Structure formats: structure tokens, C-alpha cells
């Protein structure tokens, strides 16, 4: 039988490895496609929010609750007074390739609750890594802020003080809430119109097309593996057909050795 070698242990092993590789490529393709859909949905929400009118903050954010996925990036308005004593600098944040700090300040509303407002970005000091930059003070008195809703960053980081100024690496609402005497609503907002000396936090669209391309790349690999396996099997079958068997020496069976020559 031409392809009898396929049931050999060697080929059974090759086939098993190929099956594992195919399954892995299919899974990786599905994972990348899921990431593509997630990022594409984020881009859609950003675009949709830019077209919507600003909503009152209390209709979206509440104490003890994170904003729903479809509410992140919504534009809201809120009125209150900034509490500069609760301000936190979020270090190691980049804008246009330059490292700096995001300035997060609680805004106390008339309900007594507060929302964290990312007032904008400032570049790092040129006096060295340990030196803090000059940060514009928040406006005094009652102000109205328009901003984009963001979910609290889940990763915790050490919240410490340098020269009496709070610092952290992430904007984690629950962690910052432990440092103030009032309740914070879940999530935070980024000011769309920061004051002088602050740079607005850019809205970066997700590069969903990369994940889309990676997904089909993995699925193409999954398709190429069985094709390569078939080509390898056909090649081996052809080699076996053209190779003489070990017992075929071209001599007459039973011919005495002495009679030769």
C-alpha cells in the first residue's frame, strides 16, 4: 500500500505534533480576533462619545461603582471645588514620547462626594529624576469641568509623598480614596480643557487593525501546516516507490556462490 508508512510510529508522532500546532494557531488567531473586536469597540465608543452632548456626571458615576464599559469615554460635566490637599501626581506618564506626570486632583461636589479629575500632564523636571516639576495650582472657588469618563486603573502601586506631595504610578480610585476624608465616585475624568501650564491627556485610538492582521496570520499558519504535511507525505511515498527493497540484489535466488564470477 502506497501510504502504509503513515501508520508508522514516526508519522503518527509527526501528525500529533502537527495537530497540536494547528490547534495552537487557531487558538492564537481567535485570541487576536477577540482583541481586535475589543479595540474596535473602544474606538467606536470614543467616536460616538465625541458626537454626543455632555451628560451630568451623576448620571454615570457613583460612589462604589465603576463606570460600565459602554459609559467609558463618555463626556460629562461636573461642578465643584478642587481640593489641592488631596492632589496626586501620577509619575512615568508619556505624551508625544516625553516622560512626565499626570496631575490628579479631587473635585468636591455639592453632595459632599468627590470625583478625581485628571487635570492634565506636565513634563518631568530637567533638574534630575528626583526633582518634581512645577505644577499649576488648581482653580479656586466653584468651577465647572467637562471631561471624559475613565475607569479606575486596576493595578495598585505604592502611594507615597515627596516633599509633601502625593505620588503614585496608577490612578486607582480605591487607593486614593484612603487618603482623603470624603467619598470618591468610581472611575475618574480627564479634563478636556486643562488650564495654563497643563497639557490635555491625549485620546489615543486603539490600533485594532494590527490584531485583525495577526488573527488571519495565525489562521493562515494553521492552514499551511496540513498542506505541508500532505506534501511531505507525497514526497516520502514517491521516494519509497523509487527505492529498491533491501532484499533485491539483482541476483538469481538460490544461485550457488561458487558458480558466480
Short mmCIF file of C-alpha atoms in Angstrom, two decimals:
data_model
loop_
_atom_site.label_atom_id
_atom_site.label_comp_id
_atom_site.label_asym_id
_atom_site.label_seq_id
_atom_site.Cartn_x
_atom_site.Cartn_y
_atom_site.Cartn_z
CA UNK A 1 0.00 0.00 0.00
CA UNK A 2 1.48 3.34 -1.11
CA UNK A 3 0.87 5.29 2.11
CA UNK A 4 1.32 2.44 4.56
CA UNK A 5 4.16 4.38 6.22
CA UNK A 6 1.58 6.84 7.62
CA UNK A 7 0.72 4.35 10.36
CA UNK A 8 4.34 4.10 11.48
CA UNK A 9 5.24 5.49 14.89
CA UNK A 10 7.33 8.20 13.30
CA UNK A 11 4.46 9.51 11.19
CA UNK A 12 1.94 9.17 13.99
CA UNK A 13 4.24 11.39 16.06
CA UNK A 14 4.61 13.91 13.23
CA UNK A 15 0.82 14.02 12.79
CA UNK A 16 0.26 14.52 16.52
CA UNK A 17 2.72 17.44 16.61
CA UNK A 18 1.03 18.95 13.55
CA UNK A 19 -2.39 18.65 15.22
CA UNK A 20 -1.12 20.45 18.32
CA UNK A 21 0.40 23.21 16.18
CA UNK A 22 -2.84 23.63 14.21
CA UNK A 23 -4.89 23.88 17.40
CA UNK A 24 -2.42 26.40 18.85
CA UNK A 25 -2.52 28.57 15.72
CA UNK A 26 -6.33 28.51 15.64
CA UNK A 27 -6.49 29.50 19.32
CA UNK A 28 -3.99 32.33 18.87
CA UNK A 29 -5.99 33.56 15.89
CA UNK A 30 -9.19 33.59 17.94
CA UNK A 31 -7.40 35.42 20.77
CA UNK A 32 -6.11 38.10 18.42
CA UNK A 33 -9.56 38.44 16.84
CA UNK A 34 -11.10 38.95 20.28
CA UNK A 35 -8.55 41.69 20.95
CA UNK A 36 -9.40 43.24 17.59
CA UNK A 37 -13.12 43.32 18.44
CA UNK A 38 -12.39 44.79 21.88
CA UNK A 39 -10.18 47.54 20.48
CA UNK A 40 -12.54 48.27 17.60
CA UNK A 41 -15.40 48.63 20.10
CA UNK A 42 -13.27 51.06 22.14
CA UNK A 43 -12.64 53.16 19.04
CA UNK A 44 -16.36 53.14 18.26
CA UNK A 45 -17.16 54.36 21.79
CA UNK A 46 -14.60 57.17 21.53
CA UNK A 47 -16.04 58.28 18.19
CA UNK A 48 -19.63 58.07 19.43
CA UNK A 49 -18.87 59.96 22.64
CA UNK A 50 -17.30 62.79 20.66
CA UNK A 51 -20.62 63.28 18.87
CA UNK A 52 -22.81 63.16 21.98
CA UNK A 53 -23.74 66.06 24.21
CA UNK A 54 -22.11 66.17 27.63
CA UNK A 55 -24.14 64.46 30.36
CA UNK A 56 -24.25 65.33 34.07
CA UNK A 57 -21.59 63.31 35.89
CA UNK A 58 -24.04 61.94 38.47
CA UNK A 59 -25.94 60.11 35.71
CA UNK A 60 -22.88 57.96 35.00
CA UNK A 61 -20.58 57.80 38.03
CA UNK A 62 -21.48 56.83 41.59
CA UNK A 63 -19.68 56.01 44.82
CA UNK A 64 -18.55 52.39 45.00
CA UNK A 65 -19.26 51.65 41.34
CA UNK A 66 -17.00 51.63 38.33
CA UNK A 67 -18.44 53.04 35.09
CA UNK A 68 -19.99 50.48 32.76
CA UNK A 69 -17.94 49.55 29.70
CA UNK A 70 -20.25 51.42 27.34
CA UNK A 71 -20.01 54.54 29.53
CA UNK A 72 -16.22 54.81 29.48
CA UNK A 73 -15.12 57.73 27.25
CA UNK A 74 -18.50 59.46 27.70
CA UNK A 75 -18.24 63.24 28.05
CA UNK A 76 -19.65 64.62 31.30
CA UNK A 77 -19.89 67.92 33.14
CA UNK A 78 -19.50 68.41 36.88
CA UNK A 79 -19.46 71.41 39.21
CA UNK A 80 -17.50 71.63 42.45
CA UNK A 81 -14.39 72.89 44.22
CA UNK A 82 -10.92 71.42 43.89
CA UNK A 83 -9.17 70.06 46.99
CA UNK A 84 -5.48 70.70 46.39
CA UNK A 85 -4.53 68.82 49.58
CA UNK A 86 -5.74 65.57 48.01
CA UNK A 87 -3.81 66.07 44.77
CA UNK A 88 -1.73 63.15 43.46
CA UNK A 89 0.99 63.20 40.81
CA UNK A 90 0.95 60.10 38.60
CA UNK A 91 4.53 59.54 37.52
CA UNK A 92 6.08 57.96 34.42
CA UNK A 93 3.36 59.11 32.04
CA UNK A 94 4.33 59.92 28.45
CA UNK A 95 2.92 62.42 25.97
CA UNK A 96 4.48 62.61 22.50
CA UNK A 97 7.39 60.49 23.68
CA UNK A 98 8.26 62.74 26.64
CA UNK A 99 8.02 61.46 30.21
CA UNK A 100 6.19 63.43 32.84
CA UNK A 101 3.36 63.42 35.37
CA UNK A 102 -0.42 63.45 35.20
CA UNK A 103 -1.96 65.78 37.78
CA UNK A 104 -4.98 64.23 39.52
CA UNK A 105 -7.00 66.43 41.88
CA UNK A 106 -10.25 65.63 43.72
CA UNK A 107 -13.21 67.88 42.87
CA UNK A 108 -15.69 68.05 45.76
CA UNK A 109 -19.30 68.32 44.59
CA UNK A 110 -22.17 69.93 46.49
CA UNK A 111 -23.24 66.46 47.66
CA UNK A 112 -20.03 66.17 49.68
CA UNK A 113 -18.75 63.42 47.40
CA UNK A 114 -15.83 63.98 45.06
CA UNK A 115 -14.57 62.87 41.67
CA UNK A 116 -10.93 62.55 40.69
CA UNK A 117 -10.10 64.92 37.85
CA UNK A 118 -7.03 64.28 35.74
CA UNK A 119 -6.29 67.97 35.13
CA UNK A 120 -3.58 67.29 32.56
CA UNK A 121 0.07 66.43 32.03
CA UNK A 122 3.29 68.24 32.92
CA UNK A 123 6.79 67.30 31.72
CA UNK A 124 9.32 65.93 34.18
CA UNK A 125 11.78 68.34 35.73
CA UNK A 126 15.10 68.89 33.98
CA UNK A 127 16.78 69.05 37.41
CA UNK A 128 17.01 65.27 37.74
CA UNK A 129 14.81 62.24 38.27
CA UNK A 130 14.16 63.01 41.95
CA UNK A 131 13.15 66.64 41.36
CA UNK A 132 9.44 67.34 40.98
CA UNK A 133 8.16 69.60 38.22
CA UNK A 134 6.31 72.83 38.81
CA UNK A 135 2.61 72.01 38.83
CA UNK A 136 0.00 74.72 38.25
CA UNK A 137 -2.34 75.08 41.22
CA UNK A 138 -5.97 74.14 40.62
CA UNK A 139 -8.52 76.95 40.21
CA UNK A 140 -10.09 78.18 43.43
CA UNK A 141 -13.79 78.53 44.09
CA UNK A 142 -16.63 76.76 42.31
CA UNK A 143 -15.73 75.59 38.79
CA UNK A 144 -17.42 73.57 36.07
CA UNK A 145 -15.35 70.83 34.47
CA UNK A 146 -16.02 68.98 31.24
CA UNK A 147 -14.19 65.69 30.94
CA UNK A 148 -14.10 62.16 29.60
CA UNK A 149 -15.05 59.25 31.83
CA UNK A 150 -12.31 56.73 32.51
CA UNK A 151 -12.33 53.53 34.53
CA UNK A 152 -10.12 53.29 37.60
CA UNK A 153 -6.79 51.64 36.80
CA UNK A 154 -6.87 48.22 38.42
CA UNK A 155 -3.16 47.88 39.18
CA UNK A 156 -2.13 49.08 42.62
CA UNK A 157 1.09 50.99 43.19
CA UNK A 158 2.81 52.45 46.20
CA UNK A 159 1.33 55.82 47.10
CA UNK A 160 3.99 57.91 48.81
CA UNK A 161 4.92 61.52 49.47
CA UNK A 162 7.86 63.50 48.16
CA UNK A 163 8.25 66.98 49.66
CA UNK A 164 4.70 66.70 50.96
CA UNK A 165 3.24 65.85 47.53
CA UNK A 166 1.41 62.56 46.97
CA UNK A 167 2.73 60.37 44.17
CA UNK A 168 1.65 57.09 42.60
CA UNK A 169 2.15 55.14 39.39
CA UNK A 170 -1.52 54.40 38.69
CA UNK A 171 -4.87 56.15 39.08
CA UNK A 172 -6.60 53.71 41.39
CA UNK A 173 -9.72 55.30 42.86
CA UNK A 174 -9.99 52.97 45.86
CA UNK A 175 -6.36 53.52 46.81
CA UNK A 176 -6.55 57.31 46.55
CA UNK A 177 -9.87 57.29 48.47
CA UNK A 178 -7.96 56.06 51.53
CA UNK A 179 -6.00 59.33 51.64
CA UNK A 180 -8.98 61.74 51.71
CA UNK A 181 -11.80 62.40 54.21
CA UNK A 182 -14.67 62.19 51.72
CA UNK A 183 -16.08 59.52 49.41
CA UNK A 184 -14.93 59.27 45.81
CA UNK A 185 -17.14 58.16 42.95
CA UNK A 186 -15.82 55.21 40.96
CA UNK A 187 -13.60 55.94 38.00
CA UNK A 188 -12.28 59.40 37.17
CA UNK A 189 -12.48 62.01 34.41
CA UNK A 190 -9.85 63.66 32.21
CA UNK A 191 -10.29 67.40 31.80
CA UNK A 192 -10.84 68.23 28.12
CA UNK A 193 -9.77 71.85 28.62
CA UNK A 194 -6.93 71.96 31.15
CA UNK A 195 -5.62 75.20 32.49
CA UNK A 196 -2.46 77.04 31.54
CA UNK A 197 0.71 75.03 32.05
CA UNK A 198 -1.04 71.67 31.63
CA UNK A 199 -1.31 69.51 28.52
CA UNK A 200 -4.60 67.74 27.81
CA UNK A 201 -4.38 63.96 28.11
CA UNK A 202 -4.49 62.70 24.52
CA UNK A 203 -7.21 60.30 23.44
CA UNK A 204 -5.35 57.50 21.72
CA UNK A 205 -7.33 55.28 19.40
CA UNK A 206 -6.51 51.59 19.65
CA UNK A 207 -4.64 50.06 16.69
CA UNK A 208 -7.23 47.38 16.11
CA UNK A 209 -6.09 46.67 12.54
CA UNK A 210 -2.89 45.09 13.87
CA UNK A 211 -4.83 42.47 15.83
CA UNK A 212 -7.05 41.84 12.81
CA UNK A 213 -3.98 41.15 10.67
CA UNK A 214 -2.36 38.96 13.36
CA UNK A 215 -5.55 36.87 13.66
CA UNK A 216 -5.61 35.97 9.99
CA UNK A 217 -1.87 35.44 10.00
CA UNK A 218 -2.25 32.73 12.68
CA UNK A 219 -5.14 31.15 10.80
CA UNK A 220 -3.04 31.12 7.63
CA UNK A 221 -0.33 29.27 9.54
CA UNK A 222 -2.97 26.77 10.71
CA UNK A 223 -3.96 26.18 7.08
CA UNK A 224 -0.37 25.80 5.88
CA UNK A 225 0.51 23.06 8.37
CA UNK A 226 -1.78 20.33 6.92
CA UNK A 227 -0.84 21.39 3.40
CA UNK A 228 2.82 20.97 4.29
CA UNK A 229 2.06 17.61 5.92
CA UNK A 230 0.35 16.34 2.75
CA UNK A 231 3.25 17.50 0.58
CA UNK A 232 5.72 15.76 2.90
CA UNK A 233 3.73 12.53 2.81
CA UNK A 234 3.53 12.56 -1.01
CA UNK A 235 7.25 13.18 -1.24
CA UNK A 236 8.03 10.27 1.08
CA UNK A 237 5.66 8.00 -0.85
CA UNK A 238 7.43 8.85 -4.10
CA UNK A 239 10.84 8.17 -2.53
CA UNK A 240 9.69 4.76 -1.26
CA UNK A 241 8.37 3.82 -4.71
CA UNK A 242 11.72 4.55 -6.37
CA UNK A 243 13.88 2.91 -3.67
CA UNK A 244 14.60 -0.87 -4.11
CA UNK A 245 13.73 -3.11 -1.18
CA UNK A 246 16.59 -4.35 1.00
CA UNK A 247 16.40 -7.97 -0.31
CA UNK A 248 16.54 -7.17 -4.03
CA UNK A 249 20.20 -7.58 -5.08
CA UNK A 250 19.55 -8.33 -8.75
CA UNK A 251 20.90 -11.92 -8.42
CA UNK A 252 19.09 -15.19 -9.08
CA UNK A 253 17.67 -16.62 -5.92
CA UNK A 254 19.41 -19.81 -4.88
CA UNK A 255 22.40 -19.33 -7.23
CA UNK A 256 25.49 -21.02 -5.72
CA UNK A 257 28.23 -18.65 -4.69
CA UNK A 258 30.93 -20.73 -6.42
CA UNK A 259 29.15 -20.52 -9.76
CA UNK A 260 29.33 -16.75 -9.84
CA UNK A 261 32.08 -14.83 -11.43
#
